[in-house]
XYZ file of C-alpha atoms in Angstrom:
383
model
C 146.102 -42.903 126.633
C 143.271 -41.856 129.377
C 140.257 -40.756 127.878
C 139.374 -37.232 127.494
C 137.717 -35.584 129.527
C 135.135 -32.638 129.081
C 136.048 -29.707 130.695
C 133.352 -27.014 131.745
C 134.916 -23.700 130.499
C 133.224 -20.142 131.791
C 134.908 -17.274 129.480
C 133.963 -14.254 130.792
C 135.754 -11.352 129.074
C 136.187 -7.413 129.011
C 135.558 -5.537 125.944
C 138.473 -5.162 123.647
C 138.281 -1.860 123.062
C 137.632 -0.523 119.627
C 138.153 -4.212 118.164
C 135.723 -6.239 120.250
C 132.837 -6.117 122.482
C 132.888 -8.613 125.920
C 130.068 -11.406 123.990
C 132.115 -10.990 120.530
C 135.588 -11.767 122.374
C 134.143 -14.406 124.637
C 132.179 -16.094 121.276
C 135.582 -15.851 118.880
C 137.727 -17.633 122.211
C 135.340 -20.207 122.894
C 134.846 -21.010 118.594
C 138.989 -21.453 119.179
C 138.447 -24.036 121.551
C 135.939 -26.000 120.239
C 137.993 -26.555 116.965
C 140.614 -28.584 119.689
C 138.382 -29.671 122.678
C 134.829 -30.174 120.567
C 133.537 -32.084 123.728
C 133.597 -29.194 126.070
C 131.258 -27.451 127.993
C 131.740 -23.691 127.238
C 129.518 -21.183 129.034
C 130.532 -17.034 127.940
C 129.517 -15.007 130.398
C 129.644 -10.799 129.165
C 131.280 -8.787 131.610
C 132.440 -5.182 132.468
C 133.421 -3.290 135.017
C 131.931 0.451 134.742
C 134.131 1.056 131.403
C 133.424 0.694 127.930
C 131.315 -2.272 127.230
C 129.098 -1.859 130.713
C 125.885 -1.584 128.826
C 126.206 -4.008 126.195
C 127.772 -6.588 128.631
C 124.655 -5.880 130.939
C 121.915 -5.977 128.271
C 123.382 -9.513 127.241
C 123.405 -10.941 130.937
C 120.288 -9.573 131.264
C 118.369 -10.136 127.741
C 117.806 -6.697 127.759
C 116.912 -4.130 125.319
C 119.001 -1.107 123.902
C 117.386 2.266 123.088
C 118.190 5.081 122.008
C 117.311 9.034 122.165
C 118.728 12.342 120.904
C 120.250 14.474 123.901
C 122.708 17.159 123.886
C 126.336 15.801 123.488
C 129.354 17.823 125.575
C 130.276 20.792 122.800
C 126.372 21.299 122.965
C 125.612 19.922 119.871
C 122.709 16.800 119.407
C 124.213 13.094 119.790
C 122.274 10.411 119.606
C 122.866 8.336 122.707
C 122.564 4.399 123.492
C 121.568 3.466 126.940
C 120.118 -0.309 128.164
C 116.730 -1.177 130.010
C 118.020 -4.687 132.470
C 114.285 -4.869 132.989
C 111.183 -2.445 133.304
C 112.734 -0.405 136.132
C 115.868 -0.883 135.876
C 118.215 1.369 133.490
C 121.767 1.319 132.703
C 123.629 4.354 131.550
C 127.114 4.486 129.900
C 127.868 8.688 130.396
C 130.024 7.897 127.516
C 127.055 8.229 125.214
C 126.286 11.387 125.834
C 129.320 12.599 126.922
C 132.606 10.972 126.157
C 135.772 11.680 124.677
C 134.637 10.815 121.022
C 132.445 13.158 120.847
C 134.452 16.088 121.041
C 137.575 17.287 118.994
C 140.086 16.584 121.918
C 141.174 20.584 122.203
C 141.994 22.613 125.174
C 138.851 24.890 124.505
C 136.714 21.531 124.238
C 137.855 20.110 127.089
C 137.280 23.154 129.502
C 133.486 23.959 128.058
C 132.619 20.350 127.862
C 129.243 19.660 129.401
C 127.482 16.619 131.158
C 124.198 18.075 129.764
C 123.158 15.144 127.619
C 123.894 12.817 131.174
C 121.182 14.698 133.225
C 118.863 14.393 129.685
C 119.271 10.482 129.796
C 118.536 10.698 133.634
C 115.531 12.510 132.751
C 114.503 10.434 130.117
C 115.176 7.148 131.950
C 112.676 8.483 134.508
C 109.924 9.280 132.638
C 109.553 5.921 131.106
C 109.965 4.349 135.010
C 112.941 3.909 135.681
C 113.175 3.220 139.753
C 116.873 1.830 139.372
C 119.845 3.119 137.141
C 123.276 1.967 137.098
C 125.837 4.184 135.661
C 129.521 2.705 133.511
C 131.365 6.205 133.568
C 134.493 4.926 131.702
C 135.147 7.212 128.317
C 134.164 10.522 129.369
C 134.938 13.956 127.773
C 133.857 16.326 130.569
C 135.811 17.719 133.531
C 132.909 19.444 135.095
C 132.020 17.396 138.460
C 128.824 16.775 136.893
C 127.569 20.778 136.951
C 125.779 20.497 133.486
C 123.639 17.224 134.397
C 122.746 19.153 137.393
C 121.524 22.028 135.586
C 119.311 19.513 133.554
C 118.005 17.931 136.725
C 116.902 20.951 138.452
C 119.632 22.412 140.470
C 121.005 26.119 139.855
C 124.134 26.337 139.752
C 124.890 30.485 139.863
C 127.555 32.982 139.464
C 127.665 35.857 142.227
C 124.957 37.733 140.377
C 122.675 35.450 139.965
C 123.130 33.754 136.567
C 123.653 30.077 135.587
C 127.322 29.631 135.039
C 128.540 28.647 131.588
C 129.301 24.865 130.542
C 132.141 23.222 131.396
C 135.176 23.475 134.064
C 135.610 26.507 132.741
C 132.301 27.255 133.913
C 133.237 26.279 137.428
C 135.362 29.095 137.622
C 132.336 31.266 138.477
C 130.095 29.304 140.842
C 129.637 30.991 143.935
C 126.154 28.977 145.244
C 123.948 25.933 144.489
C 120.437 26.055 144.491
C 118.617 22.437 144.976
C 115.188 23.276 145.564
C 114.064 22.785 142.081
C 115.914 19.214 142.317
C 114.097 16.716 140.564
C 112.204 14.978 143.030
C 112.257 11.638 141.799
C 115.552 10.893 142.154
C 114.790 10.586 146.043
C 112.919 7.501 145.250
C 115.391 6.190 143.094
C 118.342 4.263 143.504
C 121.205 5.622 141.893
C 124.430 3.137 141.416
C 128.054 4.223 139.902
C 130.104 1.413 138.438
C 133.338 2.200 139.387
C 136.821 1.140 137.825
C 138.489 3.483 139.283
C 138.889 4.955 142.877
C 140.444 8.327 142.192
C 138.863 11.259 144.445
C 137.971 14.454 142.705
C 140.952 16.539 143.588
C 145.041 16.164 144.198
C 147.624 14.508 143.129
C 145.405 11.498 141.693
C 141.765 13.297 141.500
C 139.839 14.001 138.359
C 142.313 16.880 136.648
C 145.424 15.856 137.526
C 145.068 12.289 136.009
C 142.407 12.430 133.443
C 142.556 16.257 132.378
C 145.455 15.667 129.811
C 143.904 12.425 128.282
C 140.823 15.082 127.743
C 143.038 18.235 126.239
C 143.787 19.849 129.453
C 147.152 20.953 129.029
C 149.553 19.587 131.746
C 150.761 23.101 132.740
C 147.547 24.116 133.970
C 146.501 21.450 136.071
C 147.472 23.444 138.849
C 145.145 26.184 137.496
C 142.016 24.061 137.372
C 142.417 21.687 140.073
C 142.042 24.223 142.578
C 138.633 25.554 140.605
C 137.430 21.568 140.923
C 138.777 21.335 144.805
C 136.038 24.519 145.863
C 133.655 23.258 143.887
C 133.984 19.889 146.301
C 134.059 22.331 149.071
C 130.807 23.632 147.853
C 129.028 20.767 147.523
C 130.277 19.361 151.012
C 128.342 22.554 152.237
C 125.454 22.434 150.193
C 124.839 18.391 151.061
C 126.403 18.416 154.318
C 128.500 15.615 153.058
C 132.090 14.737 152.059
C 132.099 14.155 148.324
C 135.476 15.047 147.093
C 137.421 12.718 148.952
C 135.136 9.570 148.031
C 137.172 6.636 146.308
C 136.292 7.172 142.638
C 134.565 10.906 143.042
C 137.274 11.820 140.696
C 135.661 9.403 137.562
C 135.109 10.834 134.070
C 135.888 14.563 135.324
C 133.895 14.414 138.829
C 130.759 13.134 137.292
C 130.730 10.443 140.224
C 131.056 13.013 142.632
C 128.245 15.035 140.970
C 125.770 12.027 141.015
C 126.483 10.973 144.351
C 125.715 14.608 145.485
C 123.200 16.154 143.630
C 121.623 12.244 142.992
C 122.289 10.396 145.467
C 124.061 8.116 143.985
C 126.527 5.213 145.724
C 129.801 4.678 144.152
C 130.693 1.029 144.081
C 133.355 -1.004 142.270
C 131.951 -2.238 139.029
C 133.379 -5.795 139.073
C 132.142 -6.862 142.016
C 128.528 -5.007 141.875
C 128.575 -6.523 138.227
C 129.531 -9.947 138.777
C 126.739 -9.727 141.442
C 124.495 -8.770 139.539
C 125.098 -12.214 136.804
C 125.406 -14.395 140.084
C 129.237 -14.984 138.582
C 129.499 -17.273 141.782
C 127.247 -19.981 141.227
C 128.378 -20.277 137.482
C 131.785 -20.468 138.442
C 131.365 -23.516 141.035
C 130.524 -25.342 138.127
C 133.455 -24.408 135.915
C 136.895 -26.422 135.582
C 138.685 -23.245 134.051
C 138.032 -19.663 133.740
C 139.438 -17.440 130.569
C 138.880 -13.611 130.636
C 140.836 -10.724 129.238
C 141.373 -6.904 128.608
C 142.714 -5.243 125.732
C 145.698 -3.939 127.672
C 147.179 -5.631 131.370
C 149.543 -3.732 133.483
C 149.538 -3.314 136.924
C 146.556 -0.548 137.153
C 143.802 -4.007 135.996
C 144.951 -5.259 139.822
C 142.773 -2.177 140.982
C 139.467 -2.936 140.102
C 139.765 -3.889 136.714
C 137.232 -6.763 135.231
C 139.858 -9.421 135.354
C 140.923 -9.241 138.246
C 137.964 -9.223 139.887
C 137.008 -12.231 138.444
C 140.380 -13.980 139.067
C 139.449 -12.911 143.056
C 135.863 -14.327 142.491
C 137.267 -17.453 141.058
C 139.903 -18.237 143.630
C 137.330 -18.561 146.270
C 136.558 -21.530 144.510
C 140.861 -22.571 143.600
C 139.669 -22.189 140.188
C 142.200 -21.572 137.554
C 141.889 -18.435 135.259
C 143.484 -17.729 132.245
C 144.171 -13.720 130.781
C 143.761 -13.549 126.921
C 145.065 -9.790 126.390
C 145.960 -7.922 123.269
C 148.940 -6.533 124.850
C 150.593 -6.637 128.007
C 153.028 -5.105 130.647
C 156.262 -6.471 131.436
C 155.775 -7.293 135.239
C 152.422 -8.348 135.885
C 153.290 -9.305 139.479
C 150.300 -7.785 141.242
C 147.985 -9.106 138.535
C 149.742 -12.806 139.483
C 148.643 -11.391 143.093
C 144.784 -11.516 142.666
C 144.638 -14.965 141.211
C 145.246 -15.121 137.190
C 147.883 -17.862 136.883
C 148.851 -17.100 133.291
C 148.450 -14.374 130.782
C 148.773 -15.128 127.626
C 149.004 -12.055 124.454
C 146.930 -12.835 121.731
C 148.865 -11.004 118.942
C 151.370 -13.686 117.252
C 153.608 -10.833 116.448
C 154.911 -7.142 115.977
C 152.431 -5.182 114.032
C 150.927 -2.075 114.090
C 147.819 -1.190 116.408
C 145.530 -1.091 113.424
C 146.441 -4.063 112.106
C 146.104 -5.690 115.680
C 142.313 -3.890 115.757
C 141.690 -5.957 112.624
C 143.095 -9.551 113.447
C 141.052 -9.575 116.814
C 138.785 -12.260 115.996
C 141.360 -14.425 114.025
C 143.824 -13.612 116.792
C 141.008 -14.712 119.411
C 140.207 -17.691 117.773
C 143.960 -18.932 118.034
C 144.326 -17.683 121.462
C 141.623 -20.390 121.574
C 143.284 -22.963 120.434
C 146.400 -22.549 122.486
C 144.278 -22.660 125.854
C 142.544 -25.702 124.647
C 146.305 -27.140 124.454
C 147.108 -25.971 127.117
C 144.327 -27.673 129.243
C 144.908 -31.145 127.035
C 148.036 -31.068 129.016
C 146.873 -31.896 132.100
C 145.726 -35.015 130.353
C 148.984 -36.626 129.429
C-alpha cells in the first residue's frame, strides 16, 4: 500500500444559521477529519458573504474586537447591538443588530413602522470613535423603509408636505414629499462606506425590496402592490435629490432598501460580499497552497449560485483546479447551477429524517461525521 500522504485542507465555511457560526462549523469539520487523516494540514478560514455571520467571520480573519452599544431597535424600543472593529479605522456593521427580523414580532403593523433608526445610531457611533472605513452585512433585516430612519439619525430631513418629519417605517414613506441633506453628517464624505451584498435585487418590481422580502417581514402578499409603488417614488426621489440612479442598482433592494439608502444618503458602494470578503482574507494565496477545499451553507438550492459564500469560493478555487467540497444541512434536489460554479460534490450532513430542531441540535455531532466521510473520501484517491 503507498504511503499516505498529508493533504493541506482549507475549510472555509458559511454560518449555519441558528446552529453554528462560520469558525464553530469550520472547527467541528476539521476535528472530523483529524480523527481519520491525523496527519493533515487543516487551515479554517471564517467566511461570509454580507449575511448572518459577516461580523463574526470578519472579526476572526481579522483578530478583531466585538463591541457593543445600546441604540434604538426597529419598533423603537432600546436593543443592545453587536458590531466589529477589523482594526482602528475600520468598522463592520451587521444592520441586523439593530434592525433585523428578530427583533420585532413579525406583524403587519411591525413590519410597515419598522425603523432603521438604531443603523444610522451605529453609523454615528462608529464615527465618533474613528471610524474612516465601515463595511456593512445587511442579511436579516426587519425594516422595509429604504433606509429613511438611519437618515433621519444622520442628519437628513426627510418631510411631509407641511413640513414635518414623516413617521417611521414604510408606512412612513407614504408621506414624504422632499429631502433635506444639508444637515448631512459631514463625515461620511470622508468615509468610505462598503455594502456586502448577497443579493442583487433592485429596490422596486417584480424582484425589488417589497415584492420579495416584504412577506418574509409581515407584509401581507395582497398589498405588495400597495407599497411597492410608495418604495418606487421614494427611488424617484432620491434619484432627484442625488442626481443619481439608486433604485435600479443590483442589490438596492437589500434588507428593505437599506442598500439603496446608504449608497444615497452615504455614499456607500454596493459590492458582492464573497468576493469583497474573500479579498479582504487574501482567500487566493491560502488556497494555492491547499489540496482540497470544504465549505458549506445551512441550506443549497439554486439561489447560493448567485452570490452566495460557497459559490464564490468554489469560483475562487477553480482558478486554481482545486477541488471543493459542500457540507450543507439540507439541500435542493437539482443543484445543477451550483455544479456550474465549481463545487464537485455536495454532501448533507444530517444522517437522516428529523425534525429542524433536532437537526439545530446535532450540528456539531453531525459536522464532525460529515468530517469523517470527506476524510474517506479523500483516502480514496490513495488506493
Amino acid at each position: 500500500m503507498p504511503q499516505q500522504q498529508s493533504p493541506a485542507i482549507l475549510i472555509a465555511m458559511d454560518s449555519f444559521k441558528g446552529s453554528a457560526t462560520s469558525l464553530e462549523a469550520g472547527t467541528w469539520t476539521a476535528q472530523g477529519i483529524r480523527q481519520i487523516v491525523p496527519q493533515a494540514t487543516i487551515t479554517v478560514l471564517p467566511v461570509a458573504d454580507g449575511g448572518e455571520g459577516t461580523v463574526a467571520a470578519l472579526v476572526s480573519a481579522f483578530s478583531g474586537e466585538i463591541q457593543q452599544v445600546q441604540v434604538t431597535g426597529p419598533a423603537g424600543k432600546p436593543v443592545v447591538a453587536a458590531y466589529g472593529w477589523l482594526d482602528a479605522e475600520t468598522a463592520v456593521i451587521e444592520t441586523a443588530a439593530a434592525a433585523g427580523l428578530n427583533l420585532t414580532a413579525g406583524t403587519r403593523e411591525d413590519a410597515v413602522t419598522a425603523s432603521t433608526r438604531g443603523v444610522g445610531e451605529l453609523i454615528k457611533h462608529v464615527l465618533n470613535q474613528g471610524a474612516k472605513q465601515i463595511y456593512f452585512g445587511l442579511g436579516g433585516s426587519g425594516t422595509s423603509d429604504g433606509g429613511a430612519g438611519m437618515a433621519q439619525v444622520l442628519g437628513a430631513r426627510l418631510l411631509t408636505a407641511d413640513g414635518d418629519e414623516i413617521a417611521p417605517g414604510i408606512a412612513g414613506l407614504v408621506e414624504l414629499a422632499s429631502i433635506d441633506t444639508t444637515a448631512l453628517d459631514a463625515r461620511l464624505q470622508q468615509t468610505r462606506l462598503v455594502i456586502l451584498a448577497d443579493v442583487r435585487n433592485p429596490l422596486v418590481g417584480e424582484q425589488g425590496a417589497i415584492a420579495v422580502y416584504g412577506p418574509q417581514k409581515g407584509i401581507p402578499e395582497n398589498e405588495i402592490e400597495m407599497w411597492d409603488p410608495v418604495m418606487a417614488r421614494y427611488g424617484n426621489l432620491l434619484q432627484t435629490t442625488f442626481q443619481r440612479e439608486i433604485a435600479a442598482l443590483p442589490g438596492a433592494g437589500a434588507a428593505g432598501g437599506l442598500a439603496a439608502g446608504l449608497a444615497a444618503f452615504c455614499g456607500a458602494t454596493i459590492e458582492p460580499g464573497i468576493d469583497t470578503i474573500l479579498k479582504l482574507i487574501d482567500f487566493d494565496e491560502k488556497v494555492r497552497s491547499a489540496d482540497l477545499v470544504i465549505t458549506g451553507e445551512g441550506r443549497m438550492d439554486s439561489q447560493s449560485a448567485n452570490g452566495k459564500a460557497p459559490t464564490g469560493i468554489a469560483q475562487a478555487a477553480k482558478k486554481y483546479k482545486k477541488p471543493v467540497i459542500a457540507l450543507v444541512g439540507s439541500r435542493e434536489g437539482d443543484l445543477t447551477p451550483v455544479y456550474q460554479e465549481g463545487i464537485r460534490l455536495v454532501l448533507p450532513i444530517v444522517p437522516g429524517p428529523v425534525d429542524l430542531a433536532t437537526a439545530l441540535q446535532q450540528t456539531r455531532q453531525n459536522l464532525l461525521e460529515a468530517g469523517k466521510n470527506v476524510a474517506r473520501i479523500w483516502q480514496l484517491r490513495e488506493r
